[in-house]
mmCIF file of C-alpha atoms and ligand atoms in Angstrom:
data_model
loop_
_atom_site.group_PDB
_atom_site.id
_atom_site.type_symbol
_atom_site.label_atom_id
_atom_site.label_comp_id
_atom_site.label_asym_id
_atom_site.label_seq_id
_atom_site.Cartn_x
_atom_site.Cartn_y
_atom_site.Cartn_z
ATOM 1 C CA MET A 1 0.993 172.114 -41.363
ATOM 2 C CA ARG A 2 1.399 170.264 -37.972
ATOM 3 C CA VAL A 3 1.595 166.564 -37.179
ATOM 4 C CA ASP A 4 1.677 165.617 -34.240
ATOM 5 C CA VAL A 5 1.719 161.315 -33.023
ATOM 6 C CA PHE A 6 1.133 160.042 -29.454
ATOM 7 C CA THR A 7 3.186 156.568 -29.510
ATOM 8 C CA LEU A 8 4.852 154.431 -27.144
ATOM 9 C CA VAL A 9 8.071 154.316 -29.340
ATOM 10 C CA PRO A 10 8.820 157.576 -31.164
ATOM 11 C CA HIS A 11 11.972 156.756 -32.089
ATOM 12 C CA ALA A 12 10.403 154.478 -34.114
ATOM 13 C CA PHE A 13 9.771 157.436 -36.452
ATOM 14 C CA ALA A 14 13.171 158.770 -36.482
ATOM 15 C CA TRP A 15 13.621 156.759 -40.158
ATOM 16 C CA LEU A 16 10.684 158.490 -41.072
ATOM 17 C CA THR A 17 12.045 161.453 -41.357
ATOM 18 C CA GLU A 18 15.632 160.515 -43.151
ATOM 19 C CA GLN A 19 12.990 159.983 -45.774
ATOM 20 C CA GLN A 20 12.019 162.304 -48.854
ATOM 21 C CA PRO A 21 10.027 163.728 -50.038
ATOM 22 C CA ILE A 22 9.098 163.647 -45.900
ATOM 23 C CA ALA A 23 12.743 164.315 -45.108
ATOM 24 C CA GLY A 24 12.547 167.690 -47.292
ATOM 25 C CA VAL A 25 8.873 169.079 -46.207
ATOM 26 C CA LEU A 26 10.187 168.818 -42.561
ATOM 27 C CA GLY A 27 10.907 171.614 -40.845
ATOM 28 C CA ARG A 28 9.018 174.069 -43.802
ATOM 29 C CA GLU A 29 5.797 172.852 -45.171
ATOM 30 C CA LEU A 30 5.587 169.982 -41.897
ATOM 31 C CA GLU A 31 6.230 169.822 -38.253
ATOM 32 C CA LEU A 32 6.091 166.663 -36.739
ATOM 33 C CA ARG A 33 6.117 166.201 -33.318
ATOM 34 C CA LEU A 34 6.330 163.002 -31.321
ATOM 35 C CA PHE A 35 4.431 161.891 -27.494
ATOM 36 C CA ASN A 36 5.208 159.934 -25.739
ATOM 37 C CA TYR A 37 1.940 158.158 -23.164
ATOM 38 C CA ARG A 38 4.277 157.155 -20.792
ATOM 39 C CA ASP A 39 5.771 160.136 -20.663
ATOM 40 C CA THR A 40 2.551 162.201 -19.093
ATOM 41 C CA THR A 41 0.788 158.648 -18.056
ATOM 42 C CA PRO A 42 -1.278 159.438 -14.806
ATOM 43 C CA LEU A 43 0.102 155.957 -13.172
ATOM 44 C CA ARG A 44 3.099 154.726 -11.959
ATOM 45 C CA ALA A 45 5.651 152.906 -13.230
ATOM 46 C CA GLY A 46 4.651 154.385 -16.910
ATOM 47 C CA GLN A 47 1.947 152.202 -16.926
ATOM 48 C CA VAL A 48 0.114 152.710 -20.063
ATOM 49 C CA ASP A 49 -2.617 149.988 -20.684
ATOM 50 C CA ASP A 50 -4.592 147.398 -18.805
ATOM 51 C CA GLU A 51 -6.221 144.074 -18.914
ATOM 52 C CA PRO A 52 -9.832 143.832 -20.882
ATOM 53 C CA TYR A 53 -13.123 144.017 -18.253
ATOM 54 C CA GLY A 54 -14.967 141.310 -18.888
ATOM 55 C CA GLY A 55 -11.491 138.698 -19.110
ATOM 56 C CA GLY A 56 -9.749 137.405 -21.877
ATOM 57 C CA ALA A 57 -6.423 137.545 -23.499
ATOM 58 C CA GLY A 58 -4.463 141.078 -24.125
ATOM 59 C CA MET A 59 -3.778 144.478 -22.564
ATOM 60 C CA VAL A 60 -6.288 147.475 -24.105
ATOM 61 C CA LEU A 61 -4.702 151.242 -23.062
ATOM 62 C CA ARG A 62 -6.358 153.688 -21.332
ATOM 63 C CA VAL A 63 -8.329 156.570 -21.388
ATOM 64 C CA ASP A 64 -7.406 157.953 -18.845
ATOM 65 C CA VAL A 65 -4.053 158.117 -20.331
ATOM 66 C CA VAL A 66 -4.649 158.560 -23.733
ATOM 67 C CA ALA A 67 -6.926 162.030 -22.627
ATOM 68 C CA ALA A 68 -3.651 163.496 -19.903
ATOM 69 C CA ALA A 69 -1.671 163.024 -23.021
ATOM 70 C CA LEU A 70 -3.889 165.238 -25.380
ATOM 71 C CA ASP A 71 -4.097 167.777 -21.911
ATOM 72 C CA ALA A 72 -0.387 167.607 -21.495
ATOM 73 C CA VAL A 73 -0.394 169.553 -24.876
ATOM 74 C CA TYR A 74 -3.246 171.207 -25.862
ATOM 75 C CA GLY A 75 -4.476 172.034 -22.545
ATOM 76 C CA GLY A 76 -8.031 170.549 -23.110
ATOM 77 C CA PRO A 77 -9.348 169.135 -25.746
ATOM 78 C CA PRO A 78 -8.101 170.753 -28.944
ATOM 79 C CA ALA A 79 -9.972 172.342 -31.631
ATOM 80 C CA HIS A 80 -7.847 170.069 -34.925
ATOM 81 C CA ARG A 81 -8.785 166.193 -35.632
ATOM 82 C CA VAL A 82 -8.189 163.579 -34.015
ATOM 83 C CA VAL A 83 -7.777 160.264 -36.051
ATOM 84 C CA ALA A 84 -7.189 157.389 -33.964
ATOM 85 C CA LEU A 85 -5.372 154.991 -35.803
ATOM 86 C CA SER A 86 -7.259 151.284 -35.941
ATOM 87 C CA PRO A 87 -8.193 148.194 -38.032
ATOM 88 C CA GLN A 88 -11.754 148.656 -36.926
ATOM 89 C CA GLY A 89 -11.403 152.527 -38.598
ATOM 90 C CA GLY A 90 -12.733 153.928 -42.345
ATOM 91 C CA GLN A 91 -10.055 152.701 -44.649
ATOM 92 C CA LEU A 92 -7.905 155.143 -45.815
ATOM 93 C CA THR A 93 -7.768 155.550 -49.042
ATOM 94 C CA GLN A 94 -6.602 158.930 -51.592
ATOM 95 C CA GLU A 95 -9.138 160.541 -51.178
ATOM 96 C CA VAL A 96 -9.414 160.765 -47.414
ATOM 97 C CA VAL A 97 -5.327 161.370 -47.741
ATOM 98 C CA GLU A 98 -6.431 164.464 -50.406
ATOM 99 C CA GLU A 99 -8.856 166.219 -47.464
ATOM 100 C CA LEU A 100 -6.334 165.420 -44.521
ATOM 101 C CA ALA A 101 -3.624 167.374 -46.240
ATOM 102 C CA LYS A 102 -5.692 170.109 -46.466
ATOM 103 C CA GLU A 103 -5.822 170.517 -42.725
ATOM 104 C CA THR A 104 -3.181 172.258 -40.621
ATOM 105 C CA HIS A 105 -2.893 170.405 -37.552
ATOM 106 C CA LEU A 106 -3.760 166.839 -37.158
ATOM 107 C CA THR A 107 -3.248 163.857 -33.814
ATOM 108 C CA LEU A 108 -2.624 160.948 -34.523
ATOM 109 C CA LEU A 109 -2.832 158.079 -31.861
ATOM 110 C CA SER A 110 -1.357 154.697 -31.803
ATOM 111 C CA ALA A 111 -2.158 151.801 -30.070
ATOM 112 C CA ARG A 112 -0.857 148.070 -29.171
ATOM 113 C CA PHE A 113 -1.235 144.428 -28.013
ATOM 114 C CA GLU A 114 -5.938 144.453 -27.501
ATOM 115 C CA GLY A 115 -5.778 148.735 -28.606
ATOM 116 C CA PHE A 116 -7.594 151.374 -27.537
ATOM 117 C CA ASP A 117 -10.425 151.185 -24.864
ATOM 118 C CA GLU A 118 -13.476 152.192 -26.949
ATOM 119 C CA ARG A 119 -13.627 154.973 -25.061
ATOM 120 C CA ILE A 120 -11.100 157.100 -26.849
ATOM 121 C CA VAL A 121 -12.171 156.907 -29.709
ATOM 122 C CA GLU A 122 -15.453 157.256 -28.802
ATOM 123 C CA HIS A 123 -14.895 160.867 -26.684
ATOM 124 C CA LEU A 124 -10.990 161.384 -27.892
ATOM 125 C CA CYS A 125 -11.295 161.330 -31.748
ATOM 126 C CA THR A 126 -12.550 163.268 -34.213
ATOM 127 C CA ASP A 127 -11.687 160.040 -36.800
ATOM 128 C CA SER A 128 -11.346 155.851 -36.529
ATOM 129 C CA LEU A 129 -8.584 155.473 -39.946
ATOM 130 C CA SER A 130 -7.458 151.560 -40.598
ATOM 131 C CA ILE A 131 -4.266 151.027 -43.603
ATOM 132 C CA GLY A 132 -6.496 147.468 -44.189
ATOM 133 C CA PRO A 133 -7.472 145.081 -43.447
ATOM 134 C CA TYR A 134 -5.820 143.293 -41.460
ATOM 135 C CA VAL A 135 -3.667 143.176 -38.826
ATOM 136 C CA LEU A 136 -0.761 144.835 -37.350
ATOM 137 C CA SER A 137 1.412 145.062 -33.909
ATOM 138 C CA ASN A 138 0.763 148.274 -32.792
ATOM 139 C CA GLY A 139 -0.574 151.647 -34.507
ATOM 140 C CA ASP A 140 3.202 152.930 -35.669
ATOM 141 C CA LEU A 141 3.468 152.077 -39.312
ATOM 142 C CA PRO A 142 -0.790 153.351 -39.738
ATOM 143 C CA ALA A 143 0.736 156.686 -38.338
ATOM 144 C CA MET A 144 3.917 155.877 -40.574
ATOM 145 C CA VAL A 145 2.360 155.638 -43.813
ATOM 146 C CA LEU A 146 0.232 157.991 -42.760
ATOM 147 C CA VAL A 147 2.344 160.180 -41.921
ATOM 148 C CA ASP A 148 4.250 159.437 -45.459
ATOM 149 C CA ALA A 149 1.198 159.850 -47.852
ATOM 150 C CA ILE A 150 -0.413 163.255 -46.618
ATOM 151 C CA ALA A 151 3.703 164.653 -46.783
ATOM 152 C CA ARG A 152 3.961 164.395 -50.291
ATOM 153 C CA ARG A 153 0.144 165.758 -50.940
ATOM 154 C CA LEU A 154 2.441 168.442 -49.036
ATOM 155 C CA PRO A 155 3.317 172.175 -51.570
ATOM 156 C CA GLY A 156 7.374 171.844 -52.165
ATOM 157 C CA ALA A 157 7.604 167.395 -51.513
ATOM 158 C CA LEU A 158 7.395 166.413 -55.101
ATOM 159 C CA SER A 159 8.991 167.251 -58.734
ATOM 160 C CA GLU A 160 6.607 169.200 -60.005
ATOM 161 C CA GLY A 161 3.886 167.199 -62.012
ATOM 162 C CA SER A 162 4.734 164.330 -60.884
ATOM 163 C CA GLY A 163 2.055 164.482 -57.442
ATOM 164 C CA GLU A 164 -0.925 165.027 -60.162
ATOM 165 C CA LEU A 165 -0.823 162.063 -61.923
ATOM 166 C CA GLU A 166 -0.424 159.478 -59.899
ATOM 167 C CA SER A 167 -2.272 156.459 -59.312
ATOM 168 C CA PHE A 168 -5.020 156.980 -57.132
ATOM 169 C CA SER A 169 -5.884 160.667 -58.179
ATOM 170 C CA ALA A 170 -8.408 162.857 -59.031
ATOM 171 C CA GLU A 171 -6.812 163.459 -62.779
ATOM 172 C CA LEU A 172 -6.670 160.070 -63.411
ATOM 173 C CA GLY A 173 -9.815 159.616 -62.303
ATOM 174 C CA GLY A 174 -8.785 157.417 -59.222
ATOM 175 C CA ARG A 175 -7.693 154.876 -61.501
ATOM 176 C CA LEU A 176 -4.271 153.873 -61.641
ATOM 177 C CA GLU A 177 -0.949 155.104 -63.606
ATOM 178 C CA TYR A 178 -0.181 153.617 -67.311
ATOM 179 C CA PRO A 179 3.229 151.769 -67.124
ATOM 180 C CA HIS A 180 6.490 153.027 -66.612
ATOM 181 C CA TYR A 181 9.881 151.887 -68.538
ATOM 182 C CA THR A 182 13.752 152.791 -68.573
ATOM 183 C CA ARG A 183 16.478 152.324 -70.439
ATOM 184 C CA PRO A 184 17.646 149.565 -71.705
ATOM 185 C CA ALA A 185 15.504 149.241 -74.276
ATOM 186 C CA GLU A 186 15.935 145.010 -74.854
ATOM 187 C CA PHE A 187 16.379 143.367 -71.774
ATOM 188 C CA ARG A 188 16.174 139.329 -72.870
ATOM 189 C CA GLY A 189 14.372 140.142 -75.478
ATOM 190 C CA TRP A 190 11.987 142.319 -73.568
ATOM 191 C CA ARG A 191 11.212 145.198 -75.093
ATOM 192 C CA VAL A 192 9.809 148.039 -74.564
ATOM 193 C CA PRO A 193 7.012 149.917 -76.362
ATOM 194 C CA GLU A 194 8.047 151.266 -79.722
ATOM 195 C CA VAL A 195 5.856 154.378 -79.672
ATOM 196 C CA LEU A 196 7.585 155.011 -76.285
ATOM 197 C CA LEU A 197 11.445 155.275 -77.994
ATOM 198 C CA SER A 198 9.579 157.356 -81.086
ATOM 199 C CA GLY A 199 9.689 161.071 -79.816
ATOM 200 C CA ASP A 200 6.299 161.320 -80.682
ATOM 201 C CA HIS A 201 5.030 163.226 -77.495
ATOM 202 C CA ALA A 202 0.546 163.290 -79.475
ATOM 203 C CA ARG A 203 1.760 158.797 -79.844
ATOM 204 C CA ILE A 204 3.278 158.994 -76.124
ATOM 205 C CA GLU A 205 0.252 160.855 -74.202
ATOM 206 C CA SER A 206 -2.400 159.218 -76.756
ATOM 207 C CA TRP A 207 -0.190 156.154 -74.738
ATOM 208 C CA ARG A 208 -0.315 156.995 -72.055
ATOM 209 C CA LYS A 209 -4.477 157.816 -72.064
ATOM 210 C CA GLU A 210 -4.772 153.670 -73.075
ATOM 211 C CA HIS A 211 -2.907 152.912 -70.792
ATOM 212 C CA VAL A 212 -4.515 154.322 -67.137
ATOM 213 C CA ARG A 213 -6.059 151.190 -65.357
HETATM 214 C C1 SAM B 1 -2.948 144.306 -33.222
HETATM 215 S S1 SAM B 1 -4.102 145.711 -32.805
HETATM 216 C C2 SAM B 1 -5.428 145.239 -32.280
HETATM 217 C C3 SAM B 1 -6.501 144.713 -32.706
HETATM 218 C C4 SAM B 1 -7.422 144.759 -32.350
HETATM 219 N N1 SAM B 1 -7.900 143.797 -31.365
HETATM 220 C C5 SAM B 1 -8.728 144.566 -33.207
HETATM 221 O O1 SAM B 1 -8.678 142.614 -33.164
HETATM 222 O O2 SAM B 1 -9.309 144.954 -34.483
HETATM 223 C C6 SAM B 1 -3.098 146.717 -31.974
HETATM 224 C C7 SAM B 1 -2.992 148.564 -33.167
HETATM 225 O O3 SAM B 1 -2.346 148.227 -34.407
HETATM 226 C C8 SAM B 1 -3.146 149.932 -34.760
HETATM 227 N N2 SAM B 1 -3.563 148.500 -36.239
HETATM 228 C C9 SAM B 1 -2.904 147.697 -36.536
HETATM 229 N N3 SAM B 1 -3.881 146.800 -37.665
HETATM 230 C C10 SAM B 1 -3.870 148.530 -37.871
HETATM 231 C C11 SAM B 1 -4.623 148.492 -38.891
HETATM 232 N N4 SAM B 1 -4.642 147.783 -40.686
HETATM 233 N N5 SAM B 1 -4.825 150.564 -39.730
HETATM 234 C C12 SAM B 1 -4.754 151.030 -38.606
HETATM 235 N N6 SAM B 1 -4.150 150.300 -37.347
HETATM 236 C C13 SAM B 1 -4.147 149.096 -37.361
HETATM 237 C C14 SAM B 1 -3.841 149.648 -34.217
HETATM 238 O O4 SAM B 1 -3.287 151.370 -33.444
HETATM 239 C C15 SAM B 1 -4.231 148.837 -32.878
HETATM 240 O O5 SAM B 1 -5.089 149.673 -31.621
#
């Protein structure tokens, strides 16, 4: 899968690319390309945003700047999905992640300040996604959240089985995974449930099923 991210701070993604499981699938199942709107802006001095029509605070990412960036990379409107990261978009859920992880090519657009000129979302994007009902300063963390969530669903990202029985998965009916414990078996009087120490796999399995939340 190829994911292209358009941003003003490509270097911010360096941290993400060093983390597992992304580092493990980069260059294999995942190709991540980063593009800076400033490199292709048709405006002078690297300008990418402008004052809002009608007045008010903040700056808005210009439609001609985003169109120029997409044209430079794809030579016209891309045939694949283009996602604007926006608090006004549809909510990102595990179901949406699973759906996007099946795409072969995906483009993510990040904005800052007041956000996108609405024509970008209307005419240059196929989707608009929010990572939650709160406002962040820019779309780079949301883009990283989406890349991380997608990357861990790609073949070979996780060890066998660990990606299927997870919170929000279809296998758990969208519910939350059972609790996990590790050594020590007792700490400050807090004991691990006895059944998990029993070695009785059938009992452990049914305890886990009961504790899916
Ligand atoms: C400060 S926000 C703009 C908020 C916008 N003026 C509003 O009130 O809806 C700047 C940019 O950060 C990104 N962003 C902020 N919160 C987000 C969220 N919850 N999900 C996805 N992107 C978000 C988007 O790219 C957004 O355009």
